[in-house]
CSV table of C-alpha atoms in Angstrom, one decimal:
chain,number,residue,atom,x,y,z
A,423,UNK,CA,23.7,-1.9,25.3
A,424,UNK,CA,26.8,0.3,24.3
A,425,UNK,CA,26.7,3.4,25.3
A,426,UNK,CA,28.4,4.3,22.1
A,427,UNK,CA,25.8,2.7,20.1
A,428,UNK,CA,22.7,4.2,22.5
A,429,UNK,CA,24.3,7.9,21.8
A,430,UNK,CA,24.6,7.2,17.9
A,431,UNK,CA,22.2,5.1,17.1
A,432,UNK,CA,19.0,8.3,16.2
A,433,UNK,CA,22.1,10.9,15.0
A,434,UNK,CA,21.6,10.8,11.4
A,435,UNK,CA,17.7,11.2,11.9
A,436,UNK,CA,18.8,14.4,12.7
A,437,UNK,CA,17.9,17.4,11.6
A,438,UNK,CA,15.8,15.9,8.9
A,439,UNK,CA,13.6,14.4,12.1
A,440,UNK,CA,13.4,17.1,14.9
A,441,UNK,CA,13.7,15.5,18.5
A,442,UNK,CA,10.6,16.0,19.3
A,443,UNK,CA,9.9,14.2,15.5
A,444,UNK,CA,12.2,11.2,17.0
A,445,UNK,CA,10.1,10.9,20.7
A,446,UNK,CA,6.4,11.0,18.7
A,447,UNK,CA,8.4,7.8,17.0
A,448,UNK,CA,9.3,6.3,20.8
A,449,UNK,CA,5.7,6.7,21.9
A,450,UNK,CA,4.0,5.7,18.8
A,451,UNK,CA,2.1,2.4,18.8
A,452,UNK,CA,1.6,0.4,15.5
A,453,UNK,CA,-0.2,-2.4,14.5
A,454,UNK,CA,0.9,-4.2,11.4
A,455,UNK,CA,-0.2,-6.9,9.7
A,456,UNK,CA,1.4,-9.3,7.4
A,457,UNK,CA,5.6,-10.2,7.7
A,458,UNK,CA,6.4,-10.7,4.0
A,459,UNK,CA,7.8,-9.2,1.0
A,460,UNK,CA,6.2,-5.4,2.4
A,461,UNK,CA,6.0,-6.2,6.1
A,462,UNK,CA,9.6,-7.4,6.4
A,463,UNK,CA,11.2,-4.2,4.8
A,464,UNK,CA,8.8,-2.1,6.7
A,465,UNK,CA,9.5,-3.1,10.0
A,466,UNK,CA,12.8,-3.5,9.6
A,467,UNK,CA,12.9,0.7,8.8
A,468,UNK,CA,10.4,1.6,11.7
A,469,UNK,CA,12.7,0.0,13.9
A,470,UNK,CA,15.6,1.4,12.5
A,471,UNK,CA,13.6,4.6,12.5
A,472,UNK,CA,13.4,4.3,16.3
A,473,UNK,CA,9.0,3.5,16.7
A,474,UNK,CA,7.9,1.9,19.4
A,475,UNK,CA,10.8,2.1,22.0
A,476,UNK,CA,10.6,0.5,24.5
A,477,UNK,CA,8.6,2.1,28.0
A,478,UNK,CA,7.1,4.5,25.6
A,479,UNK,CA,5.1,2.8,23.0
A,480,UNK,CA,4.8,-0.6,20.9
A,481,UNK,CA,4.7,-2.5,17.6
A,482,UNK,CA,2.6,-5.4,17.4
A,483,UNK,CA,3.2,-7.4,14.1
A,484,UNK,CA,1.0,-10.0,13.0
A,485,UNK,CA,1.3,-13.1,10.5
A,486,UNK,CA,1.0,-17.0,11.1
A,487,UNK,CA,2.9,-18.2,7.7
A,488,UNK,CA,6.4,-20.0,7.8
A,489,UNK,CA,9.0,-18.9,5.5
A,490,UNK,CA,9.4,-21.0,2.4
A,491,UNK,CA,11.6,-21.3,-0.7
A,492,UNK,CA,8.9,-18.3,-2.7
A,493,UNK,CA,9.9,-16.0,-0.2
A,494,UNK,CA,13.5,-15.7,-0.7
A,495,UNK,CA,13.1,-13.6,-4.1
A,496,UNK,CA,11.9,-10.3,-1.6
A,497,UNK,CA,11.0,-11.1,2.0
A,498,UNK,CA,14.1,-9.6,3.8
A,499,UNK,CA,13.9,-11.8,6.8
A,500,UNK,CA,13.6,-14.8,4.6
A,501,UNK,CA,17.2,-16.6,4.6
A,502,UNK,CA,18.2,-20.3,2.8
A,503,UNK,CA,18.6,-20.7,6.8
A,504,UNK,CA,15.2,-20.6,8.2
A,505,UNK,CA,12.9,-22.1,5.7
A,506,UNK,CA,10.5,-24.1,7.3
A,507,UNK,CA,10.5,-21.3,10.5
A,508,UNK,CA,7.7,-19.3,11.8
A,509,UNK,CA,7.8,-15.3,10.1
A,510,UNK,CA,7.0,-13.6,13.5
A,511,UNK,CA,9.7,-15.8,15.2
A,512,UNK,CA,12.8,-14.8,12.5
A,513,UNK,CA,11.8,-11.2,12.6
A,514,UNK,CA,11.9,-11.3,16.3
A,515,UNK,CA,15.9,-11.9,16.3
A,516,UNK,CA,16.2,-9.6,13.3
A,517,UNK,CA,14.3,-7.1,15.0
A,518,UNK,CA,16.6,-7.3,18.2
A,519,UNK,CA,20.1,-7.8,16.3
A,520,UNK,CA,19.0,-4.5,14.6
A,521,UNK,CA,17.5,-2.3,17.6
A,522,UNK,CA,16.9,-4.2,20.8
A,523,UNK,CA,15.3,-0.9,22.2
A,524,UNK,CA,11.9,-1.7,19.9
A,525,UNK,CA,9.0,-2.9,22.2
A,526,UNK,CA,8.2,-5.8,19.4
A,527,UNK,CA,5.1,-7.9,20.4
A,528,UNK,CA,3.8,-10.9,17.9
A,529,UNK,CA,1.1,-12.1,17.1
A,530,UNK,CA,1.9,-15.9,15.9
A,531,UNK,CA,-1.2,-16.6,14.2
A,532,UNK,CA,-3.5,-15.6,11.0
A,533,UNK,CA,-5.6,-13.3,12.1
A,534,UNK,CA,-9.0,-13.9,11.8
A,535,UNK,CA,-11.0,-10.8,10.9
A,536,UNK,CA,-13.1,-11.0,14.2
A,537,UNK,CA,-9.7,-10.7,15.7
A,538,UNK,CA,-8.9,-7.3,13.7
A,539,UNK,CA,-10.3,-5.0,16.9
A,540,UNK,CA,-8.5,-6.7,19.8
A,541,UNK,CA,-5.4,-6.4,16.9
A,542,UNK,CA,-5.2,-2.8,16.6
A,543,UNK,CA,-6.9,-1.8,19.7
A,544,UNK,CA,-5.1,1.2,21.5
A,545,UNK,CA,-2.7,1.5,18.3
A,546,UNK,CA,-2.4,4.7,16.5
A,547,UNK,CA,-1.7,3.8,13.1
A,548,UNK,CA,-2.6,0.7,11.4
A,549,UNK,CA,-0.4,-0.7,8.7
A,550,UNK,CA,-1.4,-2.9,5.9
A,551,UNK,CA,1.2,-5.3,4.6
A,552,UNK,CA,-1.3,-8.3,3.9
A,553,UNK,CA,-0.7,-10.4,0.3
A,554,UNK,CA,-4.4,-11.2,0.1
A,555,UNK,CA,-7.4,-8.7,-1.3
A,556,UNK,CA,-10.0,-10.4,1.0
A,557,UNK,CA,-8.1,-9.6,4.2
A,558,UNK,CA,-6.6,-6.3,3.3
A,559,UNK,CA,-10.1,-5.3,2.7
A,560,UNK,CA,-11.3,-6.3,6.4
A,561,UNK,CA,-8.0,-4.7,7.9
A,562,UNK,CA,-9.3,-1.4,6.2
A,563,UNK,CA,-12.8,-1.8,7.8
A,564,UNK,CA,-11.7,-3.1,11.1
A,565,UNK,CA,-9.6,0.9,11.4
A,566,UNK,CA,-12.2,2.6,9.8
A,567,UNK,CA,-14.5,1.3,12.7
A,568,UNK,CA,-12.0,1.8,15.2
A,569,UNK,CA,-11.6,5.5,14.0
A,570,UNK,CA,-7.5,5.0,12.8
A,571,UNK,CA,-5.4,5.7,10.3
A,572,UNK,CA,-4.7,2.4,7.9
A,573,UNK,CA,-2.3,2.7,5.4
A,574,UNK,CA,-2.7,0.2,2.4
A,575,UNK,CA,-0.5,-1.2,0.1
A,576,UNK,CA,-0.1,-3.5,-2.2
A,577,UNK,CA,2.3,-4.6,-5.2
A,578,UNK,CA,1.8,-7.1,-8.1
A,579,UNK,CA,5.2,-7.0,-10.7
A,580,UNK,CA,6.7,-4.3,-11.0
A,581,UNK,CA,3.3,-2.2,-10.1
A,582,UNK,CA,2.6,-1.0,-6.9
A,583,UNK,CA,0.1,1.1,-4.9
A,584,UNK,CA,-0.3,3.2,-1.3
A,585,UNK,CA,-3.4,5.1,-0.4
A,586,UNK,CA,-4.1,6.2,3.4
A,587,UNK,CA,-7.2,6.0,5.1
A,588,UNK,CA,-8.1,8.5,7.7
A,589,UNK,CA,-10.4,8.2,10.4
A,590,UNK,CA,-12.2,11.7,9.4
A,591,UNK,CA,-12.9,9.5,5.5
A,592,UNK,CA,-16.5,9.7,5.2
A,593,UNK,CA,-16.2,6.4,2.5
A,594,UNK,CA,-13.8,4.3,1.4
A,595,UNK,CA,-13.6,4.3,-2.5
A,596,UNK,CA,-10.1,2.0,-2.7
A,597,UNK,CA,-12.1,-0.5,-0.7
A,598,UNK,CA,-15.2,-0.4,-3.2
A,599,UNK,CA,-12.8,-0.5,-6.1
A,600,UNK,CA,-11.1,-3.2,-5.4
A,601,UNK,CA,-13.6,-5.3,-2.7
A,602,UNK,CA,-15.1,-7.5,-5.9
A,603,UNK,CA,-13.6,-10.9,-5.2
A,604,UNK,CA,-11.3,-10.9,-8.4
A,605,UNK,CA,-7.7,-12.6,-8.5
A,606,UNK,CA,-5.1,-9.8,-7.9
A,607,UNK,CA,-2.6,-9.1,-10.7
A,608,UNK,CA,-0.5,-10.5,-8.1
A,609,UNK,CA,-1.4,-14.3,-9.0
A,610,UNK,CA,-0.8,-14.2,-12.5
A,611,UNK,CA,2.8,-11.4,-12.0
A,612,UNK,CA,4.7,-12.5,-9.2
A,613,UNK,CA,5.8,-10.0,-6.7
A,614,UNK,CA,9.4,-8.3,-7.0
A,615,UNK,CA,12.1,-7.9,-4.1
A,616,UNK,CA,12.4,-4.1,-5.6
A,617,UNK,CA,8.8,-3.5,-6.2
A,618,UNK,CA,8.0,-4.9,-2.5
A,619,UNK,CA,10.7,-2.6,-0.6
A,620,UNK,CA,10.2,0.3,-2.7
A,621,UNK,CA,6.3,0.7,-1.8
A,622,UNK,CA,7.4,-0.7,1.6
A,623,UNK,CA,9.7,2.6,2.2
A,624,UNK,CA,6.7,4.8,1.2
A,625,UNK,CA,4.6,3.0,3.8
A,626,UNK,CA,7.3,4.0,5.8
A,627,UNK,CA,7.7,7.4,4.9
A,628,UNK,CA,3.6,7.9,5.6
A,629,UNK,CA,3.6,6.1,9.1
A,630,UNK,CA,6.8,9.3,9.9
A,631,UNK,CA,4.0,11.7,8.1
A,632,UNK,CA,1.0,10.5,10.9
A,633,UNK,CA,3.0,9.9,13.6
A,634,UNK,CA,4.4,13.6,13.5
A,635,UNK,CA,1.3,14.8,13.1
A,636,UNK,CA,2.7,16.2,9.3
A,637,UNK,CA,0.2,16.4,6.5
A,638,UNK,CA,0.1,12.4,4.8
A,639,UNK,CA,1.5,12.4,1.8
A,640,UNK,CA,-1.1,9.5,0.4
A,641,UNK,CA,-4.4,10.3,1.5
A,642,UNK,CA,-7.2,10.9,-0.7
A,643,UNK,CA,-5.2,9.7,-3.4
A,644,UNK,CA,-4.4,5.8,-4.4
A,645,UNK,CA,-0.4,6.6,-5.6
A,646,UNK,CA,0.7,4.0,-8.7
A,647,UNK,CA,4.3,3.7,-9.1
A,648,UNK,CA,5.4,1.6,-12.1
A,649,UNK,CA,8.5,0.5,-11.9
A,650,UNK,CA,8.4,-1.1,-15.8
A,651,UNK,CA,8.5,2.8,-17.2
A,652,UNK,CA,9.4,5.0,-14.2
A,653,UNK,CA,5.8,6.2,-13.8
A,654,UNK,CA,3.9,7.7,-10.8
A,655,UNK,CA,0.4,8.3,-11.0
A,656,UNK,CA,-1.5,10.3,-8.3
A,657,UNK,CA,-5.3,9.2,-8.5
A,658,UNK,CA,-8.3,11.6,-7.2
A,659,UNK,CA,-10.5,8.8,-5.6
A,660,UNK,CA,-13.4,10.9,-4.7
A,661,UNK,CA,-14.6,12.2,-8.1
A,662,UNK,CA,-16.6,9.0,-8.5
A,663,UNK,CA,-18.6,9.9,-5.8
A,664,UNK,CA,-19.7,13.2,-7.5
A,665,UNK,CA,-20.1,10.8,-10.3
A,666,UNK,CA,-22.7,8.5,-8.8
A,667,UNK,CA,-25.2,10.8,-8.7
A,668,UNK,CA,-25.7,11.4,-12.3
A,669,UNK,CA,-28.1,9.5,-14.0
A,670,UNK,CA,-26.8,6.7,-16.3
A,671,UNK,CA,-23.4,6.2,-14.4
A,672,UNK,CA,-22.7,2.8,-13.4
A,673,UNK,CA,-26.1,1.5,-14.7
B,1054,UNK,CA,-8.9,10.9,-31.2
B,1055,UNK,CA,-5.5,11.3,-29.7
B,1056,UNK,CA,-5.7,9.7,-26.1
B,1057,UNK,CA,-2.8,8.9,-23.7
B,1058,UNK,CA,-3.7,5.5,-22.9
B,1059,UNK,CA,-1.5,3.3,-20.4
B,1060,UNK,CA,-2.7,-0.1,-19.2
B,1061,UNK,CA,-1.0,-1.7,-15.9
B,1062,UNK,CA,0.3,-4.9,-14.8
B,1063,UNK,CA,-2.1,-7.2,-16.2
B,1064,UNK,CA,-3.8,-5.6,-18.6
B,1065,UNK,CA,-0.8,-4.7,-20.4
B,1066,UNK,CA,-1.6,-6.7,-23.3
B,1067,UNK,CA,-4.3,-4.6,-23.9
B,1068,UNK,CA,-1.9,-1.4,-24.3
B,1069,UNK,CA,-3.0,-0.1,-27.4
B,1070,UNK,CA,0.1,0.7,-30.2
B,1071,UNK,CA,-1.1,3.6,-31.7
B,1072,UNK,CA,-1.9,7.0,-30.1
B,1073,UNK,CA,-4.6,8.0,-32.7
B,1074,UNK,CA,-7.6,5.8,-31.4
B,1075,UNK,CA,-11.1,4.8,-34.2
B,1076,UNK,CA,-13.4,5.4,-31.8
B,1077,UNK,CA,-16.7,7.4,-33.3
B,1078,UNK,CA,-17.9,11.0,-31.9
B,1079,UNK,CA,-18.4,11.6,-28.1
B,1080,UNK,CA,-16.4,8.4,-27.2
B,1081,UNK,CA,-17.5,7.5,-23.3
B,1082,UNK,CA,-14.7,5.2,-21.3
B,1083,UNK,CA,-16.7,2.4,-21.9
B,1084,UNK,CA,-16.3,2.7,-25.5
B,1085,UNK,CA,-12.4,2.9,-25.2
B,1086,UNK,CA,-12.4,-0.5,-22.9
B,1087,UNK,CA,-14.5,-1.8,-25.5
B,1088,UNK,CA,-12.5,-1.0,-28.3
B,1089,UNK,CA,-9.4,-2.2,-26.6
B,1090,UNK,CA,-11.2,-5.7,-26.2
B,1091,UNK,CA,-10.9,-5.5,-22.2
B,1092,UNK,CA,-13.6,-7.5,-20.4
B,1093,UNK,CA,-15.1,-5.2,-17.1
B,1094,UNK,CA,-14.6,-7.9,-14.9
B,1095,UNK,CA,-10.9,-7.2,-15.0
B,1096,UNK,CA,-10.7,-3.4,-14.5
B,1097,UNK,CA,-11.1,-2.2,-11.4
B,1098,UNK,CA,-9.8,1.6,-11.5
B,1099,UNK,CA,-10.3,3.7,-14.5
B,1100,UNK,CA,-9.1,7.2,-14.4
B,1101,UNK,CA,-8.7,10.1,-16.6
B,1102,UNK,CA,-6.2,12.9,-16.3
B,1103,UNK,CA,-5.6,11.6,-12.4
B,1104,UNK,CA,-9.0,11.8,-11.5
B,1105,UNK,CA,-11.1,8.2,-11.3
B,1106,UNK,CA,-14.1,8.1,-13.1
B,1107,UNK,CA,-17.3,6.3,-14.0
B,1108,UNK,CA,-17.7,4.2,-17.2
B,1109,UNK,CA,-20.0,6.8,-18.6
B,1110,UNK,CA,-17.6,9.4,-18.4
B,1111,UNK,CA,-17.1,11.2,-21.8
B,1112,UNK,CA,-12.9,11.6,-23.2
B,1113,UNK,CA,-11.8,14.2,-24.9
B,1114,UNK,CA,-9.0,14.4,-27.1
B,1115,UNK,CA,-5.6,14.2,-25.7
B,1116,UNK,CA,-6.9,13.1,-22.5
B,1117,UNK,CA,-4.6,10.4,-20.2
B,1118,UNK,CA,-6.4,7.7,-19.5
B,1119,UNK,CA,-5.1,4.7,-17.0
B,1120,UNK,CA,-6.7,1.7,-16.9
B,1121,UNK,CA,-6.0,-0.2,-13.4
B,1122,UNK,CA,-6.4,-4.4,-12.5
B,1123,UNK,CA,-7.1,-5.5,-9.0
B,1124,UNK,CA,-3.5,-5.5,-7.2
B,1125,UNK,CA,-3.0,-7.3,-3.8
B,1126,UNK,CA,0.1,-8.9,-3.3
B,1127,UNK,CA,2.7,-8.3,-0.3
């Protein structure tokens, strides 16, 4: 590569990122699943963050879906040029035109959720970019058994949510919550381009916050951001805990 | 009773119009989603003033409630 380019690629990280900030990026490993209207924008940033360099650490990106005419309203790898193409395989040569130092490695296939461990084995963040309830719900209790980090989201309209899990959760409320084998809003509202890379960006911003070892910024809490009004809402997920001890709640 | 009341994605068109809410002494949430006509099947998160609660809890006036679908999509 160019010199030029190797020298200037990190500088405006700086002094926002510290170096040592920018090598816990090299050497972090992530495991993210799902390549569409979050996944693409999300790896797109990590790599142009710097994660995963190459001879330090890794990202591992998993989905077996082909890119089709519905994905061209918000899946930033998605181009009138590659319909019909496999997800992993496009954001491969993205990946590279945008930072051929990333250590990308791709899982081609749908995971199936017996093949969650061997997935984000010897990762040290896992990152939820699924479209499906079902599966974003086994991603969440495939790390909590493996003792990492997951960070969920998920966007339906203009409404989207990010809540971290940590390894030190005792429970997992968002997975109760949701894990009830309704539709998502998702079916019935379409999902947005802004919507998708807005919440993806967070996800970003909290895989910076682990990987730096900084406080997260969405754990403990499910964050709503409503894009229709301009609305963020912070939700306390463990009160209902507390709750479900009284008598007569939830009966 | 004067709640703050906002209803997400698809259960907007439960949002109710009015601030001032008819809904009898010692209202519970259960007795707001049932005066807003939403069946329970298609709330999943229920919070009041940030905190999420159980259906039994009790509002209070001038409380913000948010009332939450299932979201999944990527």
């Amino acid at each position: 590569m160019d010199r030029q380019v190797l020298a200037g690629r990190y500088r405006r990280n700086f002094s926002t990122l510290s170096a040592q900030d920018q090598e816990r990026l090299f050497f972090c490993r992530i495991s993210l699943v799902g390549l569409g209207g979050l996944g693409g924008p999300l790896l797109e940033m990590l790599a142009r963050m710097g994660f995963g360099r190459k001879g330090c650490g890794w990202i591992r990106v998993a989905d077996g879906d082909m890119f089709e005419a519905s994905n061209l309203n918000r899946q930033l790898f998605c181009l009138e040029s590659n319909l019909g193409l496999p997800k992993t395989q496009e954001a491969v040569k993205r990946i590279q035109a945008v930072n051929s130092e990333v250590n990308l490695q791709v899982h081609k296939n749908f995971l199936q959720p017996e093949e969650l461990p061997a997935f984000i084995h010897g990762a040290d963040i896992v990152l939820d970019a699924l479209g499906d309830l079902p599966t974003k719900l086994a991603l969440r209790r495939a790390a909590a058994q493996a003792g990492l980090p997951v960070i969920t989201a998920a966007i339906g309209g203009w409404v989207g949510f990010i809540s971290t899990l940590l390894a030190s959760d005792r429970g997992d409320t968002l997975l109760r919550i949701m894990d009830t084998g309704v539709d998502g809003a998702e079916l019935r509202l379409g999902v947005l381009a802004p919507t998708a890379w807005f919440v993806a960006a967070l996800q970003c911003r909290e895989t910076v916050a682990l990987a730096c070892g900084k406080r997260p910024l969405f754990h403990g809490r499910m964050h709503i951001v409503d894009l229709t009004d301009a609305t963020w809402e912070k939700v306390l997920l463990e009160e209902e805990e507390a709750c479900a001890h009284q008598p007569a709640v939830n009966a | 009773m004067i709640l703050e009341v906002k209803c997400y994605a698809t259960l907007v068109k439960y949002q109710p119009e009015q601030k001032d809410l008819l809904l009898g002494p010692q209202p519970t949430l259960r007795d707001l989603i049932g005066f807003l006509g939403i069946p329970e099947a298609e709330l999943k998160l229920r919070f009041v003033n940030g905190v999420h609660v159980g259906l039994d809890h009790e509002l209070h006036e001038g409380d913000r409630v948010g009332l939450f679908p299932a979201v999944g999509g990527g």
